Each structure stands twice: as structure tokens, then as C-alpha cells.
Amino acid sequence: DTAVSQTPKYLVTQMGNDKSIKCEQNLGHDTMYWYKQDSKKFLKIMFSYNNKELIINETVPNRFSPKSPDKAHLNLHINSLELGDSAVYFCASSQSTGWTEAFFGQGTRLTVV
Amino acid sequence: DQQVKQNSPSLSVQEGRISILNCDYTNSMFDYFLWYKKYPAEGPTFLISISSIKDKNEDGRFTVFLNKSAKHLSLHIVPSQPGDSAVYFCAAPRADLAGTALIFGKGTTLSVSS
């Protein structure tokens, strides 16, 4: 049983398209995150949700819109994709906002051509 | 503003020897540190952590040392095994976000040869 699963694992798309990445956790955690690993290999927080409420939006362009239908799911929708959006996107979850140990999904490698 | 730094992008070690991975930080407000391990095409997995009230934490072959005066921590793996070959990230809860997210170093790629 995968604790944090995200789909798809690979996504290749053209500039200007809209795409979504889905994430689900079966750990019963209250908090979920989206992290981005860019070409320089830094892992940076994008968004954090606690019990379906947005608590962190780390100056991400508004083309990126997270949606949490319930506390086990946090999807990421990206509009008007740009070349610079190419990266690996990781979903993660933790027990609560004050719980630092986060569990990560396998990542989605997004390539915009 | 890179507040967690891993200055060695790679490290090669022979099987059975000690691996020492280093991490420096700039923010003295950090009070908890974590190490994550990442294999290719997988997400990072939590390895070991240390609170700033300790200077050492051990879990099997993995030991993390914290030197607060030097703002430096290190991960020791003894003995190293080929399966330890991975990217290791040092991380800390972001003080500016009340600890609600992690800031990561750039990672060190460890290669353990048999």
C-alpha cells in the first residue's frame, strides 16, 4: 500500500496547455503539501493545506491552483503551462502542521515543450 | 536565500567505510533538523532527525551530530553499504512559516562501491 501516491509519474505537454496532477494519502494525515524540485535540484514548498484549508501559498504564480476536495487528497492544476514550469513536483503529507516529518510521493516529472 | 547548505554535491565511499555528509545552516532560529534519503525516480524518505537540545542522535548505522555554535550538522553512516547510494538532503522547519514547511539543502549524492 503506497502511503502517498501521485499521478501521473511523467507528464509531457506543450506550452499553453492546462494539466493536473493528483495526490492521495492513506496515512490519515491532516496536512498535505506540494513541493517543487527545480533544475538546480532545490526542493521548495509551494502550497500547504491543513484539513482542506490553504495555509501556505509560497508566492506561486496564480496559474497554479491547488484543490483539496478532502483531507486525503490534494490536487495541483496548472493553467497556461510555460517552459519554466518543467520540474519534478512532489506531493507530501504530515500528521499535522506542527509535525515536521513529512512523507513524500514518488514525484511527477513535468516536461513542457 | 539559501539557509540550509550542503556544499558537497557528491561523495564516493567504499563499502564498509564511514560516510560523512555535511550540512551548514545560517538561521540560528532553527531548532530541529531532518535528513532525507532519495533514490532516483522516488520521493524523499525520512531517515533521521535531531532536536537542537541534543548534539547527537543515533539510529542503527546512522548517526547525526549537531554543532550549534558552528551551525553545522553531519550525518555519519557506518558501515556504508551499496544500498546507501542515494541523494541525501538536510532539512529544517522554516522559522518564517512557523515550522509548517521544510527548507531543504541541495543534496549530496552518495555513491558506495563494493
mmCIF file of C-alpha atoms in Angstrom:
data_model
loop_
_atom_site.group_PDB
_atom_site.id
_atom_site.type_symbol
_atom_site.label_atom_id
_atom_site.label_comp_id
_atom_site.label_asym_id
_atom_site.label_seq_id
_atom_site.Cartn_x
_atom_site.Cartn_y
_atom_site.Cartn_z
ATOM 1 C CA ASP A 1 0.000 0.000 0.000
ATOM 2 C CA THR A 2 1.505 3.292 -1.111
ATOM 3 C CA ALA A 3 1.245 5.916 1.627
ATOM 4 C CA VAL A 4 1.358 8.988 -0.623
ATOM 5 C CA SER A 5 0.590 8.374 -4.268
ATOM 6 C CA GLN A 6 0.580 10.878 -7.076
ATOM 7 C CA THR A 7 -0.354 10.546 -10.711
ATOM 8 C CA PRO A 8 0.899 10.725 -13.330
ATOM 9 C CA LYS A 9 4.549 9.915 -12.749
ATOM 10 C CA TYR A 10 5.582 11.529 -16.035
ATOM 11 C CA LEU A 11 3.818 14.292 -17.920
ATOM 12 C CA VAL A 12 4.957 15.787 -21.212
ATOM 13 C CA THR A 13 2.866 18.604 -22.611
ATOM 14 C CA GLN A 14 3.007 21.624 -24.856
ATOM 15 C CA MET A 15 3.277 25.225 -23.771
ATOM 16 C CA GLY A 16 -0.061 26.844 -23.140
ATOM 17 C CA ASN A 17 -1.832 23.646 -22.130
ATOM 18 C CA ASP A 18 -3.615 23.082 -18.816
ATOM 19 C CA LYS A 19 -2.752 19.998 -16.783
ATOM 20 C CA SER A 20 -3.492 18.459 -13.397
ATOM 21 C CA ILE A 21 -1.506 16.283 -11.019
ATOM 22 C CA LYS A 22 -3.402 14.231 -8.469
ATOM 23 C CA CYS A 23 -2.274 13.245 -4.998
ATOM 24 C CA GLU A 24 -3.781 10.971 -2.386
ATOM 25 C CA GLN A 25 -2.539 9.891 1.044
ATOM 26 C CA ASN A 26 -3.836 6.981 3.079
ATOM 27 C CA LEU A 27 -1.992 7.838 6.287
ATOM 28 C CA GLY A 28 -4.832 9.747 7.895
ATOM 29 C CA HIS A 29 -2.699 12.898 7.971
ATOM 30 C CA ASP A 30 -4.228 16.341 8.371
ATOM 31 C CA THR A 31 -1.657 18.286 6.369
ATOM 32 C CA MET A 32 -0.648 17.973 2.727
ATOM 33 C CA TYR A 33 1.926 19.813 0.640
ATOM 34 C CA TRP A 34 3.165 20.423 -2.852
ATOM 35 C CA TYR A 35 6.912 20.830 -3.272
ATOM 36 C CA LYS A 36 8.763 21.639 -6.479
ATOM 37 C CA GLN A 37 12.250 20.408 -7.339
ATOM 38 C CA ASP A 38 13.674 22.667 -10.000
ATOM 39 C CA SER A 39 16.591 22.194 -12.379
ATOM 40 C CA LYS A 40 19.004 23.270 -9.654
ATOM 41 C CA LYS A 41 17.701 20.360 -7.546
ATOM 42 C CA PHE A 42 16.308 22.529 -4.741
ATOM 43 C CA LEU A 43 13.134 21.223 -3.149
ATOM 44 C CA LYS A 44 10.890 24.184 -2.371
ATOM 45 C CA ILE A 45 7.484 24.424 -0.762
ATOM 46 C CA MET A 46 4.686 25.661 -2.976
ATOM 47 C CA PHE A 47 1.493 25.055 -1.042
ATOM 48 C CA SER A 48 0.332 23.537 2.202
ATOM 49 C CA TYR A 49 -3.185 22.534 3.198
ATOM 50 C CA ASN A 50 -4.409 21.610 6.645
ATOM 51 C CA ASN A 51 -7.787 19.919 6.840
ATOM 52 C CA LYS A 52 -8.666 21.185 3.353
ATOM 53 C CA GLU A 53 -7.713 24.773 4.202
ATOM 54 C CA LEU A 54 -4.847 26.568 2.464
ATOM 55 C CA ILE A 55 -2.202 27.608 4.992
ATOM 56 C CA ILE A 56 0.843 28.277 2.811
ATOM 57 C CA ASN A 57 0.966 29.800 -0.645
ATOM 58 C CA GLU A 58 4.604 30.460 -1.272
ATOM 59 C CA THR A 59 4.457 33.201 -3.911
ATOM 60 C CA VAL A 60 3.500 30.760 -6.593
ATOM 61 C CA PRO A 61 2.050 32.215 -9.825
ATOM 62 C CA ASN A 62 -1.736 32.088 -9.821
ATOM 63 C CA ARG A 63 -1.584 29.786 -12.844
ATOM 64 C CA PHE A 64 -1.035 27.137 -10.169
ATOM 65 C CA SER A 65 -4.193 26.266 -8.272
ATOM 66 C CA PRO A 66 -4.262 23.566 -5.622
ATOM 67 C CA LYS A 67 -7.545 21.930 -4.726
ATOM 68 C CA SER A 68 -8.282 19.772 -1.721
ATOM 69 C CA PRO A 69 -11.647 18.017 -2.013
ATOM 70 C CA ASP A 70 -10.997 16.246 1.296
ATOM 71 C CA LYS A 71 -8.071 15.934 3.662
ATOM 72 C CA ALA A 72 -6.789 12.795 1.915
ATOM 73 C CA HIS A 73 -6.458 14.483 -1.477
ATOM 74 C CA LEU A 74 -4.549 17.494 -2.748
ATOM 75 C CA ASN A 75 -4.530 18.046 -6.495
ATOM 76 C CA LEU A 76 -2.488 20.599 -8.412
ATOM 77 C CA HIS A 77 -3.896 22.243 -11.502
ATOM 78 C CA ILE A 78 -1.634 24.300 -13.738
ATOM 79 C CA ASN A 79 -3.002 26.647 -16.385
ATOM 80 C CA SER A 80 -1.192 28.003 -19.440
ATOM 81 C CA LEU A 81 1.922 25.932 -18.915
ATOM 82 C CA GLU A 82 5.265 27.606 -19.561
ATOM 83 C CA LEU A 83 8.692 26.142 -20.307
ATOM 84 C CA GLY A 84 9.891 27.226 -16.854
ATOM 85 C CA ASP A 85 7.275 25.041 -15.209
ATOM 86 C CA SER A 86 9.299 21.977 -16.176
ATOM 87 C CA ALA A 87 10.326 20.365 -12.894
ATOM 88 C CA VAL A 88 9.583 17.461 -10.594
ATOM 89 C CA TYR A 89 6.571 18.080 -8.377
ATOM 90 C CA PHE A 90 6.290 16.204 -5.101
ATOM 91 C CA CYS A 91 3.208 15.785 -3.008
ATOM 92 C CA ALA A 92 3.743 15.162 0.702
ATOM 93 C CA SER A 93 1.759 14.795 3.893
ATOM 94 C CA SER A 94 2.383 15.076 7.607
ATOM 95 C CA GLN A 95 0.415 14.311 10.721
ATOM 96 C CA SER A 96 -0.262 17.966 11.469
ATOM 97 C CA THR A 97 1.131 21.402 10.726
ATOM 98 C CA GLY A 98 3.479 21.182 13.671
ATOM 99 C CA TRP A 99 4.699 17.718 12.711
ATOM 100 C CA THR A 100 7.879 18.126 10.759
ATOM 101 C CA GLU A 101 8.378 14.623 9.413
ATOM 102 C CA ALA A 102 6.756 14.662 6.012
ATOM 103 C CA PHE A 103 6.050 11.643 3.816
ATOM 104 C CA PHE A 104 6.579 12.200 0.109
ATOM 105 C CA GLY A 105 5.025 10.773 -3.008
ATOM 106 C CA GLN A 106 7.177 9.450 -5.846
ATOM 107 C CA GLY A 107 7.074 12.727 -7.747
ATOM 108 C CA THR A 108 5.677 13.826 -11.100
ATOM 109 C CA ARG A 109 8.218 14.846 -13.721
ATOM 110 C CA LEU A 110 6.589 17.563 -15.788
ATOM 111 C CA THR A 111 8.208 18.483 -19.085
ATOM 112 C CA VAL A 112 6.815 21.423 -21.028
ATOM 113 C CA VAL A 113 7.881 21.538 -24.670
ATOM 114 C CA ASP B 1 18.211 32.894 0.311
ATOM 115 C CA GLN B 2 19.749 29.504 0.893
ATOM 116 C CA GLN B 3 19.541 28.888 4.627
ATOM 117 C CA VAL B 4 20.483 25.207 4.563
ATOM 118 C CA LYS B 5 23.628 24.437 2.659
ATOM 119 C CA GLN B 6 25.150 21.178 1.536
ATOM 120 C CA ASN B 7 28.377 22.247 -0.068
ATOM 121 C CA SER B 8 29.498 18.845 -1.302
ATOM 122 C CA PRO B 9 27.424 17.763 -4.281
ATOM 123 C CA SER B 10 28.842 14.255 -4.221
ATOM 124 C CA LEU B 11 30.717 11.759 -2.074
ATOM 125 C CA SER B 12 32.221 8.396 -3.001
ATOM 126 C CA VAL B 13 32.956 5.800 -0.339
ATOM 127 C CA GLN B 14 33.944 2.143 -0.308
ATOM 128 C CA GLU B 15 31.639 -0.432 1.198
ATOM 129 C CA GLY B 16 32.304 -0.915 4.907
ATOM 130 C CA ARG B 17 33.838 2.535 5.387
ATOM 131 C CA ILE B 18 32.286 5.550 7.052
ATOM 132 C CA SER B 19 30.298 8.082 5.034
ATOM 133 C CA ILE B 20 30.127 11.609 6.429
ATOM 134 C CA LEU B 21 27.655 14.025 4.879
ATOM 135 C CA ASN B 22 27.754 17.640 5.970
ATOM 136 C CA CYS B 23 25.201 20.402 6.259
ATOM 137 C CA ASP B 24 25.543 24.036 7.353
ATOM 138 C CA TYR B 25 22.755 26.415 8.250
ATOM 139 C CA THR B 26 22.557 30.154 8.589
ATOM 140 C CA ASN B 27 19.448 30.683 10.722
ATOM 141 C CA SER B 28 20.080 30.257 14.440
ATOM 142 C CA MET B 29 16.297 30.025 14.940
ATOM 143 C CA PHE B 30 16.286 26.504 13.500
ATOM 144 C CA ASP B 31 15.639 24.093 16.346
ATOM 145 C CA TYR B 32 15.079 20.820 14.541
ATOM 146 C CA PHE B 33 16.829 19.155 11.653
ATOM 147 C CA LEU B 34 15.990 16.214 9.452
ATOM 148 C CA TRP B 35 17.827 14.072 6.958
ATOM 149 C CA TYR B 36 16.032 12.610 3.973
ATOM 150 C CA LYS B 37 17.255 9.991 1.549
ATOM 151 C CA LYS B 38 16.176 9.899 -2.090
ATOM 152 C CA TYR B 39 16.591 7.207 -4.699
ATOM 153 C CA PRO B 40 16.200 8.058 -8.415
ATOM 154 C CA ALA B 41 12.585 8.361 -9.582
ATOM 155 C CA GLU B 42 11.319 8.142 -5.995
ATOM 156 C CA GLY B 43 10.289 10.696 -3.411
ATOM 157 C CA PRO B 44 12.473 11.609 -0.436
ATOM 158 C CA THR B 45 12.091 9.340 2.583
ATOM 159 C CA PHE B 46 12.713 10.416 6.145
ATOM 160 C CA LEU B 47 15.904 8.983 7.614
ATOM 161 C CA ILE B 48 16.751 10.558 10.962
ATOM 162 C CA SER B 49 16.250 13.807 12.844
ATOM 163 C CA ILE B 50 17.762 15.771 15.699
ATOM 164 C CA SER B 51 16.449 18.406 18.042
ATOM 165 C CA SER B 52 18.615 21.373 18.951
ATOM 166 C CA ILE B 53 18.573 20.312 22.601
ATOM 167 C CA LYS B 54 20.716 17.314 21.643
ATOM 168 C CA ASP B 55 24.095 17.108 19.997
ATOM 169 C CA LYS B 56 23.772 13.537 18.787
ATOM 170 C CA ASN B 57 21.076 11.133 17.662
ATOM 171 C CA GLU B 58 21.698 7.562 16.635
ATOM 172 C CA ASP B 59 19.579 5.054 14.751
ATOM 173 C CA GLY B 60 21.344 1.870 13.775
ATOM 174 C CA ARG B 61 24.065 2.647 11.269
ATOM 175 C CA PHE B 62 23.020 6.300 11.059
ATOM 176 C CA THR B 63 24.125 8.998 13.491
ATOM 177 C CA VAL B 64 23.512 12.701 13.207
ATOM 178 C CA PHE B 65 25.720 15.176 15.054
ATOM 179 C CA LEU B 66 24.760 18.774 15.701
ATOM 180 C CA ASN B 67 27.214 21.566 16.484
ATOM 181 C CA LYS B 68 25.076 24.614 17.240
ATOM 182 C CA SER B 69 27.946 27.011 17.783
ATOM 183 C CA ALA B 70 29.263 26.204 14.317
ATOM 184 C CA LYS B 71 25.736 25.928 12.831
ATOM 185 C CA HIS B 72 26.763 22.617 11.394
ATOM 186 C CA LEU B 73 25.363 19.123 11.345
ATOM 187 C CA SER B 74 26.647 15.914 9.887
ATOM 188 C CA LEU B 75 25.238 12.510 9.072
ATOM 189 C CA HIS B 76 27.509 9.521 9.664
ATOM 190 C CA ILE B 77 26.778 6.168 8.082
ATOM 191 C CA VAL B 78 28.798 3.288 9.479
ATOM 192 C CA PRO B 79 29.395 0.887 7.856
ATOM 193 C CA SER B 80 28.378 2.147 4.441
ATOM 194 C CA GLN B 81 26.586 -0.285 2.155
ATOM 195 C CA PRO B 82 25.955 -0.168 -1.612
ATOM 196 C CA GLY B 83 22.223 0.215 -0.884
ATOM 197 C CA ASP B 84 23.014 3.522 0.810
ATOM 198 C CA SER B 85 23.842 5.021 -2.580
ATOM 199 C CA ALA B 86 21.298 7.825 -2.932
ATOM 200 C CA VAL B 87 20.890 11.581 -2.636
ATOM 201 C CA TYR B 88 20.817 12.808 0.957
ATOM 202 C CA PHE B 89 19.019 16.018 1.848
ATOM 203 C CA CYS B 90 19.417 18.019 5.002
ATOM 204 C CA ALA B 91 16.246 19.912 6.004
ATOM 205 C CA ALA B 92 14.871 22.171 8.718
ATOM 206 C CA PRO B 93 11.396 23.531 9.511
ATOM 207 C CA ARG B 94 11.079 27.051 8.145
ATOM 208 C CA ALA B 95 11.005 29.507 11.007
ATOM 209 C CA ASP B 96 9.320 32.153 8.837
ATOM 210 C CA LEU B 97 6.406 29.763 8.252
ATOM 211 C CA ALA B 98 6.096 28.751 11.904
ATOM 212 C CA GLY B 99 7.671 25.410 11.085
ATOM 213 C CA THR B 100 4.815 24.409 8.801
ATOM 214 C CA ALA B 101 7.071 23.514 5.880
ATOM 215 C CA LEU B 102 10.619 22.312 5.388
ATOM 216 C CA ILE B 103 13.554 24.052 3.789
ATOM 217 C CA PHE B 104 15.930 21.673 2.084
ATOM 218 C CA GLY B 105 19.575 21.758 1.159
ATOM 219 C CA LYS B 106 20.588 20.981 -2.389
ATOM 220 C CA GLY B 107 21.507 17.409 -1.550
ATOM 221 C CA THR B 108 24.652 15.284 -1.611
ATOM 222 C CA THR B 109 24.856 12.263 -3.878
ATOM 223 C CA LEU B 110 26.474 9.366 -2.040
ATOM 224 C CA SER B 111 27.974 6.520 -4.041
ATOM 225 C CA VAL B 112 29.048 3.429 -2.138
ATOM 226 C CA SER B 113 31.129 0.995 -4.149
ATOM 227 C CA SER B 114 31.514 -2.690 -3.333
#
